[in-house]
Amino acid sequence: MAKHIGILTSGGDCPGLNAAIRGFGKAAITRYDMDVLGFLDGFRGVVRDRSKKLDVDLLSGILTDGGTILGTSRDKPHKMPVGGKVLDMTDAVVETYEKHRLDCLVCIGGGGTQKNALRLQKKGLNIVTLPKTIDNDVAGTDITFGFDTAMQTGTEAIDRLHSTATSHNRIIVVELMGHRAGWLTLGAGLAGGADVILIPEIPYEAERVAEAIRARSRAGKHFSIVAVAEGSMSRAQHEEVADLLARREAATDKEERRVFSEQLDAFHAESTDHTLKLTEALEDLTGQESRLTILGHLLRGGTPSAFDRVLSTRLGTTAAEMIADGQYGVMAAVRGGDIAPVLLDDVAGQKKLVPIDHPWVESGRLVDTCFGD
Ligand code: F6P
């Protein structure tokens, strides 16, 4: 009997989502004779039972498109804003799943989506996930789709900033997304030849950055490109966060943990302008004119790179194979050259950060990039 499969995209969009939906859908429908229902706007679509049946016509011509034909949202089934309140809507998800007699729900998303997916798996639903995000911070997979394209976009931006920085003898600080991970800034910074790369995993000191810029000036290079990950922290900020995290970890009751979580949220909310403050500090410390460029959501847009199209297609088609084999509770992950299943239990709640001795960091140091430490 034909299997009935639901599919959704959740969390921030990224290039390659449509390629993954197409890869999964075409393999599921044409090879495995499955029915595929696309839920709209992430988990919200399952809660509200809003979907469209996917067929080969709908899946044609979308390989190269950015965004997602299904729409997305950051809604979590267990904490969903409904009529001015935040409610646990997990039962509504289960109801929709049963109503459509689904055999599996495919959830395409980043770290948050993996956690939501595991919760649903524990409620008895069959789940398969795919790892996407420009941040490349999903555990259990060598790489997420969307990352390669965003790294290319970031690199092109840094290339362009070079010519204007040189012409004006300026410091140009460029902020890239990546949430709490430095992969995107590290990759684009290395590829774009940034003189300074600041990532969350390596706390920095503004004076160290200023000294690297002064040294460049002394060597006759009167411009500098400083690539900063949005989650970067000075040493002092890093210590403050580490202290809050340790106290939350040590907290014995739920209420105490909640207070530390709120303090952490407040810290991050207050730090959103840290790159602007760093830009101003560098101007003061070096006496050199400085400008800030924030790439923001630009990094999430546009057509996927060839690498991401291939990766999304492989992940999507392999997910269809896994479901045909009755393999559930797993994420289709990149392991070496292969796509392999990894238990959701081993993925959810983990973050893949940049190891501070990662080869990209080592190579950066060998070409005299300053990491602010
Ligand atoms: O997770 C992807 C990402 O683009 C992060 O790099 C960034 O911190 C976040 O999403 C931005 O989210 P939003 O689109 O909700 O502002």
PDB file of C-alpha atoms and ligand atoms in Angstrom, residues 74 133-135 177-179 230 297 300, ligand 1:
ATOM      1  CA  ARG A  74       9.935  29.490  13.758  1.00  0.00           C
ATOM      2  CA  THR A 133      20.944  26.152   7.756  1.00  0.00           C
ATOM      3  CA  ILE A 134      23.426  28.756   6.617  1.00  0.00           C
ATOM      4  CA  ASP A 135      24.938  28.475  10.132  1.00  0.00           C
ATOM      5  CA  MET A 177      25.070  35.779  10.435  1.00  0.00           C
ATOM      6  CA  GLY A 178      25.721  32.380  11.977  1.00  0.00           C
ATOM      7  CA  HIS A 179      23.853  32.583  15.291  1.00  0.00           C
ATOM      8  CA  GLU A 230      27.069  38.073  14.816  1.00  0.00           C
ATOM      9  CA  HIS A 297      19.418  38.248   5.640  1.00  0.00           C
ATOM     10  CA  ARG A 300      20.000  33.645   3.207  1.00  0.00           C
TER      11      ARG A 300
HETATM   12  O1  F6P B   1      19.610  30.241  11.697  1.00  0.00           O
HETATM   13  C1  F6P B   1      19.738  30.996  10.563  1.00  0.00           C
HETATM   14  C2  F6P B   1      19.816  32.454  10.888  1.00  0.00           C
HETATM   15  O2  F6P B   1      19.918  33.162   9.684  1.00  0.00           O
HETATM   16  C3  F6P B   1      20.930  32.849  11.871  1.00  0.00           C
HETATM   17  O3  F6P B   1      22.168  32.965  11.228  1.00  0.00           O
HETATM   18  C4  F6P B   1      20.404  34.140  12.406  1.00  0.00           C
HETATM   19  O4  F6P B   1      20.915  34.394  13.696  1.00  0.00           O
HETATM   20  C5  F6P B   1      18.921  33.903  12.461  1.00  0.00           C
HETATM   21  O5  F6P B   1      18.638  32.880  11.539  1.00  0.00           O
HETATM   22  C6  F6P B   1      18.088  35.112  12.115  1.00  0.00           C
HETATM   23  O6  F6P B   1      16.761  34.768  12.289  1.00  0.00           O
HETATM   24  P1  F6P B   1      15.499  35.600  11.798  1.00  0.00           P
HETATM   25  O7  F6P B   1      15.369  35.394  10.321  1.00  0.00           O
HETATM   26  O8  F6P B   1      14.390  35.024  12.556  1.00  0.00           O
HETATM   27  O9  F6P B   1      15.796  37.038  12.098  1.00  0.00           O
END
